[in-house]
Amino acid sequence: MDWNRLICDKRFGLEEYNDPKRGTRSDFLRDYDRLIFSSPFRRLQNKTQVFPLPGSIFVHNRLTHSLEVACVGRSLATEAAIALKEKYAGEPWVNKFDAMGEITSAACLAHDLGNPPFGHSGEKAIATFFSEGPGAELKSELTENQWADLTRFDGNANAFRLLTHRFKGRRPGGFAMTYSMLASIVKYPYESSLAGTKNKFGFFTSEIADFERVARELGIKPMPGPDGEVRYARFPLVYLVEAADDICYEVMDIEDAHKLGWVPTQKVIDLMLGFFEDDKIEHMEQVMSRLDDPNEKIAYLRSAVIGTLVKAAAEAFIAGEEEILQGTYEGTLLDNITPRLRTAYDRCAELSWSKIYCAPDVVDIDLAGTSIISFLLEKLVEAVRNPSFNYSRLLLAKVPQQYEIDAPTLFGKLQAVVDHVSGMTDVYALDLYRKLNGMSLKINN
């Protein structure tokens, strides 16, 4: 793959309006700003990241997480761009690397846009509604690939659809993002039939042609399977977006757990000091000795850990650049940092699984979210299949007009339902669940 072609500010769906002249803002900065002001991005403030929302103690939601990932991604890309500009100093297009931070930060803002309410349990709830729940009876009416899309539902593929699909009343190209930004959010550049046991893939059947269009424009290397399955090499900046996300959720989840009192202060200090050499640890302990507030000590360590991982991930990106451009790079950037840093990161991951993701409060959210989403899917699927029924007409009247509930195919109708449910906030989904069960009816005396 070729950097000169990979960094492209042409807009998806608005190609004829591409203007190479730069204004006060680049097109990549316009991507960032457009996302910040968008409704799907604002809705992230009421979507669970990990911990229950809201509470008396601030914890991260999807919006604050995405903003932090964008900051880290920008720093990562800026570090990498400095090295790449030195390496390619003689090339006439070398200044294109200046846009790496803008592209990466915009992609980081968008990376969770497709996630449904109630955290990752929401993804699982949608998938299992079709594989294990009432939706299983629809299998015979769908193609194999359509069935794979539903039973392996993934927020990553849903983000690409949200940004590119022309919903009712919208313009061609969806959000009309730049080609490079769109490619940067596709962590798994293959179709759902290749998702494997992790149920991760990059685009639904309905968006395969859209991704192929992006890939052709940018020269992303095709890597088809033996039976012609749609698979591509990763777009290089995906590695930076992925690393920024991994750094933020691992470190910030532990800081949140500490604020909630789920993990003792000394345990967190020991984990975070594990990222540093002995001489650095001595200095950091001196700094912490001047801080009385345990939360401030952890905030100081968190900042230092993120800075260290950013530098290490950028170095891994530069070291693996040739393999990344060939599509042969193995693992993530954080898989290829120094053994000491990787060991410290793995210890944080182990604590997260044992003390955070399996904690009773988190499991309660998973259980409640699964029940709510499954119920809403069941009612809405029944309604789009039987739109003439009285209950169906009443329920479908509540669905925003942008969703094509009257699509000509069953798969189109089911996608409209999933689009609607996955776009809900936790608060809205819970409120609708209560209303449909008659638990929040307002009656004036």
Short mmCIF file of C-alpha atoms in Angstrom, two decimals:
data_model
loop_
_atom_site.label_atom_id
_atom_site.label_comp_id
_atom_site.label_asym_id
_atom_site.label_seq_id
_atom_site.Cartn_x
_atom_site.Cartn_y
_atom_site.Cartn_z
CA MET A 1 0.00 0.00 0.00
CA ASP A 2 1.12 3.54 -0.77
CA TRP A 3 0.96 6.44 1.72
CA ASN A 4 0.35 9.00 -1.02
CA ARG A 5 -2.83 7.15 -1.95
CA LEU A 6 -3.83 6.09 1.56
CA ILE A 7 -4.17 9.66 2.84
CA CYS A 8 -7.11 10.99 0.84
CA ASP A 9 -9.56 13.78 1.70
CA LYS A 10 -12.18 12.82 -0.89
CA ARG A 11 -15.63 12.55 0.70
CA PHE A 12 -17.72 9.40 0.47
CA GLY A 13 -20.86 10.19 -1.53
CA LEU A 14 -19.72 13.71 -2.40
CA GLU A 15 -16.75 12.85 -4.60
CA GLU A 16 -17.65 15.42 -7.26
CA TYR A 17 -17.27 18.23 -4.72
CA ASN A 18 -13.69 17.37 -3.78
CA ASP A 19 -11.55 20.51 -3.66
CA PRO A 20 -7.80 20.00 -3.17
CA LYS A 21 -7.38 23.61 -2.01
CA ARG A 22 -7.11 23.86 1.75
CA GLY A 23 -9.22 26.34 3.67
CA THR A 24 -9.04 27.38 7.30
CA ARG A 25 -9.90 23.78 8.23
CA SER A 26 -8.80 20.63 6.49
CA ASP A 27 -11.46 18.13 5.41
CA PHE A 28 -10.22 15.81 8.13
CA LEU A 29 -10.84 18.48 10.77
CA ARG A 30 -14.28 18.92 9.26
CA ASP A 31 -14.84 15.19 9.87
CA TYR A 32 -13.95 15.71 13.52
CA ASP A 33 -16.20 18.73 13.92
CA ARG A 34 -19.08 17.09 12.06
CA LEU A 35 -18.94 14.14 14.45
CA ILE A 36 -18.78 16.34 17.56
CA PHE A 37 -21.99 18.12 16.54
CA SER A 38 -23.83 14.97 15.44
CA SER A 39 -26.77 13.38 17.25
CA PRO A 40 -25.28 9.85 17.34
CA PHE A 41 -22.18 11.22 19.04
CA ARG A 42 -24.18 13.19 21.62
CA ARG A 43 -26.20 10.07 22.42
CA LEU A 44 -23.01 8.37 23.59
CA GLN A 45 -23.26 10.38 26.81
CA ASN A 46 -26.12 8.09 27.87
CA LYS A 47 -24.57 4.82 26.77
CA THR A 48 -22.78 2.58 29.24
CA GLN A 49 -19.05 2.12 28.87
CA VAL A 50 -18.57 -0.45 31.68
CA PHE A 51 -19.91 0.91 34.95
CA PRO A 52 -23.56 1.66 35.81
CA LEU A 53 -24.81 5.13 34.83
CA PRO A 54 -25.49 7.59 36.32
CA GLY A 55 -24.04 7.68 39.82
CA SER A 56 -22.81 10.01 42.53
CA ILE A 57 -19.22 9.19 41.51
CA PHE A 58 -18.28 10.10 37.95
CA VAL A 59 -17.33 7.16 35.74
CA HIS A 60 -16.81 7.03 32.02
CA ASN A 61 -19.61 6.74 29.52
CA ARG A 62 -19.19 6.10 25.78
CA LEU A 63 -18.88 9.81 25.05
CA THR A 64 -16.15 10.64 27.56
CA HIS A 65 -14.33 7.46 26.59
CA SER A 66 -14.44 8.44 22.90
CA LEU A 67 -13.14 11.94 23.62
CA GLU A 68 -10.21 10.53 25.58
CA VAL A 69 -9.45 7.97 22.89
CA ALA A 70 -9.40 10.82 20.35
CA CYS A 71 -6.81 12.68 22.45
CA VAL A 72 -4.59 9.62 22.78
CA GLY A 73 -5.03 8.73 19.11
CA ARG A 74 -3.99 12.20 18.03
CA SER A 75 -0.85 11.97 20.18
CA LEU A 76 -0.02 8.53 18.82
CA ALA A 77 -0.45 9.59 15.21
CA THR A 78 1.54 12.79 15.72
CA GLU A 79 4.45 10.79 17.15
CA ALA A 80 4.34 8.39 14.22
CA ALA A 81 4.00 11.19 11.67
CA ILE A 82 7.20 12.88 12.88
CA ALA A 83 9.19 9.71 12.20
CA LEU A 84 7.48 9.07 8.86
CA LYS A 85 8.17 12.62 7.67
CA GLU A 86 11.86 12.07 8.36
CA LYS A 87 11.86 8.73 6.53
CA TYR A 88 10.07 10.09 3.44
CA ALA A 89 11.55 13.60 3.53
CA GLY A 90 12.36 13.58 -0.20
CA GLU A 91 8.86 12.69 -1.38
CA PRO A 92 6.69 15.45 -2.89
CA TRP A 93 3.69 14.24 -0.86
CA VAL A 94 5.49 14.06 2.51
CA ASN A 95 3.33 16.81 4.04
CA LYS A 96 0.33 14.49 3.84
CA PHE A 97 1.61 12.97 7.09
CA ASP A 98 0.59 16.21 8.84
CA ALA A 99 -3.01 14.97 8.53
CA MET A 100 -2.41 11.71 10.41
CA GLY A 101 -3.37 13.19 13.76
CA GLU A 102 -6.55 14.73 12.35
CA ILE A 103 -7.65 11.51 10.64
CA THR A 104 -6.87 9.33 13.64
CA SER A 105 -8.57 11.58 16.20
CA ALA A 106 -11.73 11.78 14.06
CA ALA A 107 -11.77 7.99 13.66
CA CYS A 108 -11.35 7.62 17.43
CA LEU A 109 -14.40 9.81 17.98
CA ALA A 110 -16.40 7.54 15.68
CA HIS A 111 -15.10 4.13 16.75
CA ASP A 112 -17.97 3.43 19.20
CA LEU A 113 -20.82 5.13 17.32
CA GLY A 114 -22.32 1.78 16.35
CA ASN A 115 -22.40 0.32 19.83
CA PRO A 116 -25.88 -0.34 21.21
CA PRO A 117 -27.03 0.60 24.75
CA PHE A 118 -25.78 -1.25 27.85
CA GLY A 119 -22.18 -1.75 26.81
CA HIS A 120 -20.86 -4.86 25.11
CA SER A 121 -23.73 -6.87 26.54
CA GLY A 122 -25.96 -4.94 24.11
CA GLU A 123 -24.06 -6.37 21.16
CA LYS A 124 -24.43 -9.86 22.56
CA ALA A 125 -28.13 -9.32 23.25
CA ILE A 126 -28.82 -8.40 19.63
CA ALA A 127 -26.83 -11.34 18.29
CA THR A 128 -28.38 -13.90 20.64
CA PHE A 129 -31.91 -12.64 20.01
CA PHE A 130 -31.49 -14.08 16.53
CA SER A 131 -29.29 -17.08 17.34
CA GLU A 132 -31.02 -18.23 20.54
CA GLY A 133 -34.17 -16.18 21.03
CA PRO A 134 -37.43 -15.53 19.19
CA GLY A 135 -35.57 -14.30 16.12
CA ALA A 136 -34.19 -17.80 15.46
CA GLU A 137 -37.37 -18.72 13.59
CA LEU A 138 -36.43 -16.27 10.83
CA LYS A 139 -33.32 -18.15 9.71
CA SER A 140 -35.02 -19.98 6.83
CA GLU A 141 -36.20 -16.67 5.33
CA LEU A 142 -32.73 -15.10 5.09
CA THR A 143 -29.56 -15.79 3.13
CA GLU A 144 -26.56 -17.32 4.87
CA ASN A 145 -24.67 -14.01 4.87
CA GLN A 146 -27.67 -12.04 6.14
CA TRP A 147 -28.10 -14.53 8.96
CA ALA A 148 -24.41 -14.19 9.83
CA ASP A 149 -24.79 -10.40 10.01
CA LEU A 150 -27.58 -10.70 12.57
CA THR A 151 -26.31 -13.57 14.69
CA ARG A 152 -22.82 -12.05 14.86
CA PHE A 153 -23.93 -8.45 15.25
CA ASP A 154 -20.93 -6.22 15.90
CA GLY A 155 -20.73 -2.56 16.86
CA ASN A 156 -17.73 -2.01 14.58
CA ALA A 157 -19.68 -3.01 11.47
CA ASN A 158 -22.62 -0.98 12.74
CA ALA A 159 -20.44 2.14 13.01
CA PHE A 160 -19.41 1.82 9.37
CA ARG A 161 -23.08 1.43 8.39
CA LEU A 162 -24.12 4.41 10.50
CA LEU A 163 -21.56 6.64 8.78
CA THR A 164 -22.08 5.47 5.19
CA HIS A 165 -25.71 4.32 4.83
CA ARG A 166 -28.20 6.71 3.30
CA PHE A 167 -31.00 6.60 5.86
CA LYS A 168 -34.36 8.09 4.85
CA GLY A 169 -34.14 11.83 4.35
CA ARG A 170 -30.33 11.86 4.45
CA ARG A 171 -27.85 12.81 1.75
CA PRO A 172 -25.84 10.35 -0.34
CA GLY A 173 -22.87 8.94 1.53
CA GLY A 174 -24.48 9.15 4.96
CA PHE A 175 -22.23 11.40 7.02
CA ALA A 176 -20.09 12.02 3.90
CA MET A 177 -16.87 11.39 5.78
CA THR A 178 -13.48 11.34 4.07
CA TYR A 179 -12.33 8.04 2.64
CA SER A 180 -9.29 7.83 4.93
CA MET A 181 -11.34 8.48 8.06
CA LEU A 182 -13.87 5.77 7.12
CA ALA A 183 -11.13 3.21 6.49
CA SER A 184 -9.58 4.05 9.88
CA ILE A 185 -12.57 2.73 11.86
CA VAL A 186 -12.73 -0.70 10.19
CA LYS A 187 -10.72 -2.82 12.63
CA TYR A 188 -11.82 -6.09 11.05
CA PRO A 189 -11.84 -5.58 7.25
CA TYR A 190 -13.81 -8.68 6.30
CA GLU A 191 -17.42 -9.84 6.09
CA SER A 192 -19.41 -11.52 8.87
CA SER A 193 -18.97 -15.06 7.53
CA LEU A 194 -15.27 -14.74 8.44
CA ALA A 195 -15.93 -13.41 11.96
CA GLY A 196 -14.86 -16.59 13.76
CA THR A 197 -15.58 -17.28 17.42
CA LYS A 198 -15.06 -13.64 18.49
CA ASN A 199 -17.94 -12.45 16.27
CA LYS A 200 -15.87 -9.51 15.04
CA PHE A 201 -16.14 -8.18 11.50
CA GLY A 202 -16.04 -4.87 9.67
CA PHE A 203 -19.12 -4.45 7.51
CA PHE A 204 -22.57 -5.93 7.01
CA THR A 205 -23.66 -7.56 3.76
CA SER A 206 -25.49 -4.34 2.87
CA GLU A 207 -22.26 -2.30 3.12
CA ILE A 208 -19.79 -4.63 1.37
CA ALA A 209 -19.92 -2.59 -1.85
CA ASP A 210 -19.39 0.61 0.14
CA PHE A 211 -16.26 -0.71 1.83
CA GLU A 212 -14.94 -2.08 -1.46
CA ARG A 213 -15.41 1.39 -2.93
CA VAL A 214 -13.36 2.91 -0.10
CA ALA A 215 -10.70 0.21 -0.46
CA ARG A 216 -10.34 0.75 -4.22
CA GLU A 217 -9.98 4.50 -3.82
CA LEU A 218 -7.27 4.18 -1.15
CA GLY A 219 -5.49 1.18 -2.63
CA ILE A 220 -6.12 -1.02 0.41
CA LYS A 221 -4.71 -4.44 -0.34
CA PRO A 222 -7.35 -7.12 -1.05
CA MET A 223 -6.74 -10.46 0.67
CA PRO A 224 -9.65 -12.68 -0.44
CA GLY A 225 -10.29 -16.09 1.10
CA PRO A 226 -10.13 -19.40 -0.81
CA ASP A 227 -13.83 -19.20 -1.70
CA GLY A 228 -13.76 -15.55 -2.70
CA GLU A 229 -14.82 -14.16 0.69
CA VAL A 230 -14.42 -10.40 1.08
CA ARG A 231 -11.29 -9.68 3.10
CA TYR A 232 -8.77 -6.83 3.00
CA ALA A 233 -5.57 -5.80 4.73
CA ARG A 234 -6.04 -3.35 7.54
CA PHE A 235 -5.82 0.33 6.70
CA PRO A 236 -2.60 1.44 8.48
CA LEU A 237 -4.19 4.06 10.75
CA VAL A 238 -6.54 1.41 12.16
CA TYR A 239 -3.60 0.23 14.24
CA LEU A 240 -3.32 3.65 15.86
CA VAL A 241 -7.06 3.90 16.55
CA GLU A 242 -7.05 0.40 18.05
CA ALA A 243 -4.05 1.14 20.27
CA ALA A 244 -5.58 4.38 21.54
CA ASP A 245 -8.80 2.54 22.41
CA ASP A 246 -6.94 -0.30 24.15
CA ILE A 247 -4.81 2.09 26.17
CA CYS A 248 -7.75 4.18 27.31
CA TYR A 249 -10.21 1.49 28.27
CA GLU A 250 -7.65 -0.59 30.16
CA VAL A 251 -6.13 2.26 32.16
CA MET A 252 -9.32 4.30 32.64
CA ASP A 253 -11.45 1.31 33.68
CA ILE A 254 -9.02 0.64 36.50
CA GLU A 255 -9.06 4.31 37.56
CA ASP A 256 -12.87 4.26 37.58
CA ALA A 257 -12.91 1.04 39.61
CA HIS A 258 -10.57 2.66 42.11
CA LYS A 259 -12.85 5.71 42.47
CA LEU A 260 -15.78 3.38 43.13
CA GLY A 261 -13.79 1.56 45.82
CA TRP A 262 -13.71 -1.73 43.93
CA VAL A 263 -9.88 -1.89 43.82
CA PRO A 264 -7.61 -0.77 46.70
CA THR A 265 -5.30 2.20 46.16
CA GLN A 266 -2.09 0.27 46.79
CA LYS A 267 -3.08 -2.44 44.35
CA VAL A 268 -3.57 0.14 41.60
CA ILE A 269 -0.29 1.88 42.48
CA ASP A 270 1.60 -1.41 42.28
CA LEU A 271 0.03 -2.24 38.91
CA MET A 272 0.83 1.13 37.38
CA LEU A 273 4.37 1.33 38.73
CA GLY A 274 4.98 -1.97 36.97
CA PHE A 275 5.23 -0.05 33.67
CA PHE A 276 8.42 1.73 34.78
CA GLU A 277 12.09 1.08 35.52
CA ASP A 278 13.39 1.28 39.10
CA ASP A 279 14.96 4.74 38.75
CA LYS A 280 11.74 6.15 37.35
CA ILE A 281 9.71 4.47 40.10
CA GLU A 282 11.78 6.20 42.78
CA HIS A 283 11.02 9.60 41.27
CA MET A 284 7.31 8.81 40.90
CA GLU A 285 7.06 7.70 44.53
CA GLN A 286 8.57 11.02 45.58
CA VAL A 287 5.95 12.88 43.57
CA MET A 288 3.15 10.82 45.10
CA SER A 289 4.46 11.47 48.60
CA ARG A 290 3.45 15.10 48.12
CA LEU A 291 -0.15 14.12 47.31
CA ASP A 292 -2.64 13.35 50.08
CA ASP A 293 -5.61 12.50 47.87
CA PRO A 294 -5.45 8.85 46.69
CA ASN A 295 -7.40 9.76 43.56
CA GLU A 296 -4.77 12.35 42.65
CA LYS A 297 -2.03 9.75 43.06
CA ILE A 298 -3.82 7.41 40.67
CA ALA A 299 -4.50 10.25 38.21
CA TYR A 300 -0.78 11.10 38.19
CA LEU A 301 0.16 7.48 37.55
CA ARG A 302 -2.53 7.09 34.90
CA SER A 303 -1.13 10.06 32.99
CA ALA A 304 2.38 8.64 33.13
CA VAL A 305 1.25 5.18 32.01
CA ILE A 306 -0.69 6.56 29.05
CA GLY A 307 2.28 8.67 27.97
CA THR A 308 4.58 5.67 28.17
CA LEU A 309 2.23 3.43 26.19
CA VAL A 310 1.69 6.11 23.54
CA LYS A 311 5.43 6.36 22.95
CA ALA A 312 5.84 2.58 22.88
CA ALA A 313 2.90 2.04 20.51
CA ALA A 314 4.18 4.75 18.14
CA GLU A 315 7.60 3.07 18.10
CA ALA A 316 5.95 -0.29 17.35
CA PHE A 317 4.03 1.31 14.47
CA ILE A 318 7.19 2.74 12.92
CA ALA A 319 9.11 -0.51 13.44
CA GLY A 320 6.35 -2.49 11.74
CA GLU A 321 5.49 0.04 9.03
CA GLU A 322 6.69 -2.07 6.12
CA GLU A 323 4.72 -5.12 7.27
CA ILE A 324 1.67 -2.93 7.89
CA LEU A 325 1.85 -1.60 4.32
CA GLN A 326 2.23 -5.15 3.01
CA GLY A 327 -0.74 -6.35 5.05
CA THR A 328 1.41 -8.93 6.86
CA TYR A 329 1.76 -7.31 10.31
CA GLU A 330 0.89 -9.74 13.09
CA GLY A 331 -1.05 -8.76 16.20
CA THR A 332 -1.78 -5.28 17.53
CA LEU A 333 0.71 -2.53 18.30
CA LEU A 334 0.41 -3.31 22.02
CA ASP A 335 1.26 -6.94 21.26
CA ASN A 336 4.59 -5.67 19.95
CA ILE A 337 5.76 -3.31 22.70
CA THR A 338 8.63 -4.23 25.04
CA PRO A 339 8.16 -7.34 27.23
CA ARG A 340 8.17 -5.28 30.44
CA LEU A 341 5.40 -2.99 29.21
CA ARG A 342 3.40 -5.88 27.78
CA THR A 343 3.64 -7.80 31.05
CA ALA A 344 2.44 -4.74 33.00
CA TYR A 345 -0.44 -4.28 30.55
CA ASP A 346 -1.43 -7.95 30.85
CA ARG A 347 -1.52 -7.65 34.63
CA CYS A 348 -3.94 -4.75 34.30
CA ALA A 349 -6.08 -6.82 31.95
CA GLU A 350 -6.16 -9.72 34.39
CA LEU A 351 -7.32 -7.44 37.19
CA SER A 352 -10.00 -5.94 34.95
CA TRP A 353 -11.48 -9.33 34.17
CA SER A 354 -11.40 -10.59 37.74
CA LYS A 355 -12.43 -7.44 39.63
CA ILE A 356 -14.31 -5.23 37.17
CA TYR A 357 -16.02 -6.97 34.25
CA CYS A 358 -17.34 -9.75 36.47
CA ALA A 359 -18.35 -7.45 39.36
CA PRO A 360 -21.99 -7.79 40.51
CA ASP A 361 -22.97 -4.25 39.48
CA VAL A 362 -21.58 -4.76 35.99
CA VAL A 363 -23.27 -8.14 35.64
CA ASP A 364 -26.55 -6.55 36.77
CA ILE A 365 -26.29 -4.07 33.89
CA ASP A 366 -25.58 -6.94 31.49
CA LEU A 367 -28.60 -8.89 32.68
CA ALA A 368 -30.97 -5.92 32.64
CA GLY A 369 -29.67 -4.70 29.27
CA THR A 370 -30.07 -8.13 27.72
CA SER A 371 -33.67 -8.39 28.92
CA ILE A 372 -34.57 -4.89 27.73
CA ILE A 373 -32.99 -5.22 24.29
CA SER A 374 -34.44 -8.69 23.72
CA PHE A 375 -37.92 -7.47 24.63
CA LEU A 376 -37.71 -4.42 22.37
CA LEU A 377 -36.41 -6.49 19.45
CA GLU A 378 -39.18 -9.03 19.86
CA LYS A 379 -41.91 -6.38 19.83
CA LEU A 380 -40.43 -4.40 16.94
CA VAL A 381 -39.68 -7.43 14.78
CA GLU A 382 -43.24 -8.64 15.26
CA ALA A 383 -44.49 -5.18 14.33
CA VAL A 384 -42.52 -4.84 11.08
CA ARG A 385 -43.61 -8.33 10.04
CA ASN A 386 -47.26 -7.58 10.78
CA PRO A 387 -47.59 -3.83 10.20
CA SER A 388 -51.37 -3.93 9.76
CA PHE A 389 -52.02 -5.15 13.31
CA ASN A 390 -53.31 -2.46 15.67
CA TYR A 391 -50.47 -2.87 18.20
CA SER A 392 -47.94 -2.81 15.36
CA ARG A 393 -49.29 0.47 13.98
CA LEU A 394 -49.11 2.09 17.40
CA LEU A 395 -45.57 0.88 18.05
CA LEU A 396 -44.21 1.66 14.59
CA ALA A 397 -45.53 5.21 14.91
CA LYS A 398 -42.83 5.72 17.58
CA VAL A 399 -39.99 4.68 15.25
CA PRO A 400 -38.08 7.67 13.78
CA GLN A 401 -38.76 8.20 10.07
CA GLN A 402 -35.13 7.69 9.08
CA TYR A 403 -35.43 3.93 9.64
CA GLU A 404 -36.87 1.98 6.70
CA ILE A 405 -39.37 -0.18 8.58
CA ASP A 406 -41.33 -0.65 5.36
CA ALA A 407 -38.30 -1.94 3.40
CA PRO A 408 -39.21 -4.30 0.53
CA THR A 409 -37.24 -7.24 2.00
CA LEU A 410 -37.39 -8.95 5.36
CA PHE A 411 -33.68 -8.36 5.89
CA GLY A 412 -34.18 -4.65 5.22
CA LYS A 413 -36.97 -4.52 7.81
CA LEU A 414 -34.84 -6.37 10.36
CA GLN A 415 -31.94 -4.01 9.74
CA ALA A 416 -34.25 -1.05 10.34
CA VAL A 417 -35.24 -2.56 13.70
CA VAL A 418 -31.61 -3.18 14.65
CA ASP A 419 -30.65 0.32 13.49
CA HIS A 420 -33.33 1.77 15.76
CA VAL A 421 -32.52 -0.33 18.84
CA SER A 422 -28.74 0.01 18.52
CA GLY A 423 -29.09 3.78 18.27
CA MET A 424 -31.01 4.05 21.55
CA THR A 425 -29.43 5.35 24.72
CA ASP A 426 -29.64 3.30 27.91
CA VAL A 427 -32.16 5.78 29.28
CA TYR A 428 -34.41 5.74 26.22
CA ALA A 429 -34.35 1.94 25.92
CA LEU A 430 -35.30 1.55 29.58
CA ASP A 431 -38.05 4.15 29.28
CA LEU A 432 -39.54 2.52 26.17
CA TYR A 433 -39.35 -0.89 27.86
CA ARG A 434 -41.29 0.45 30.84
CA LYS A 435 -43.89 2.15 28.65
CA LEU A 436 -44.51 -0.97 26.58
CA ASN A 437 -44.97 -2.93 29.79
CA GLY A 438 -47.37 -0.31 31.21
CA MET A 439 -44.99 0.59 34.03
CA SER A 440 -44.66 4.34 33.39
CA LEU A 441 -48.10 5.39 32.24
CA LYS A 442 -49.04 8.92 33.27
CA ILE A 443 -52.69 9.28 34.34
CA ASN A 444 -54.01 12.60 35.60
CA ASN A 445 -56.56 12.49 38.44
#
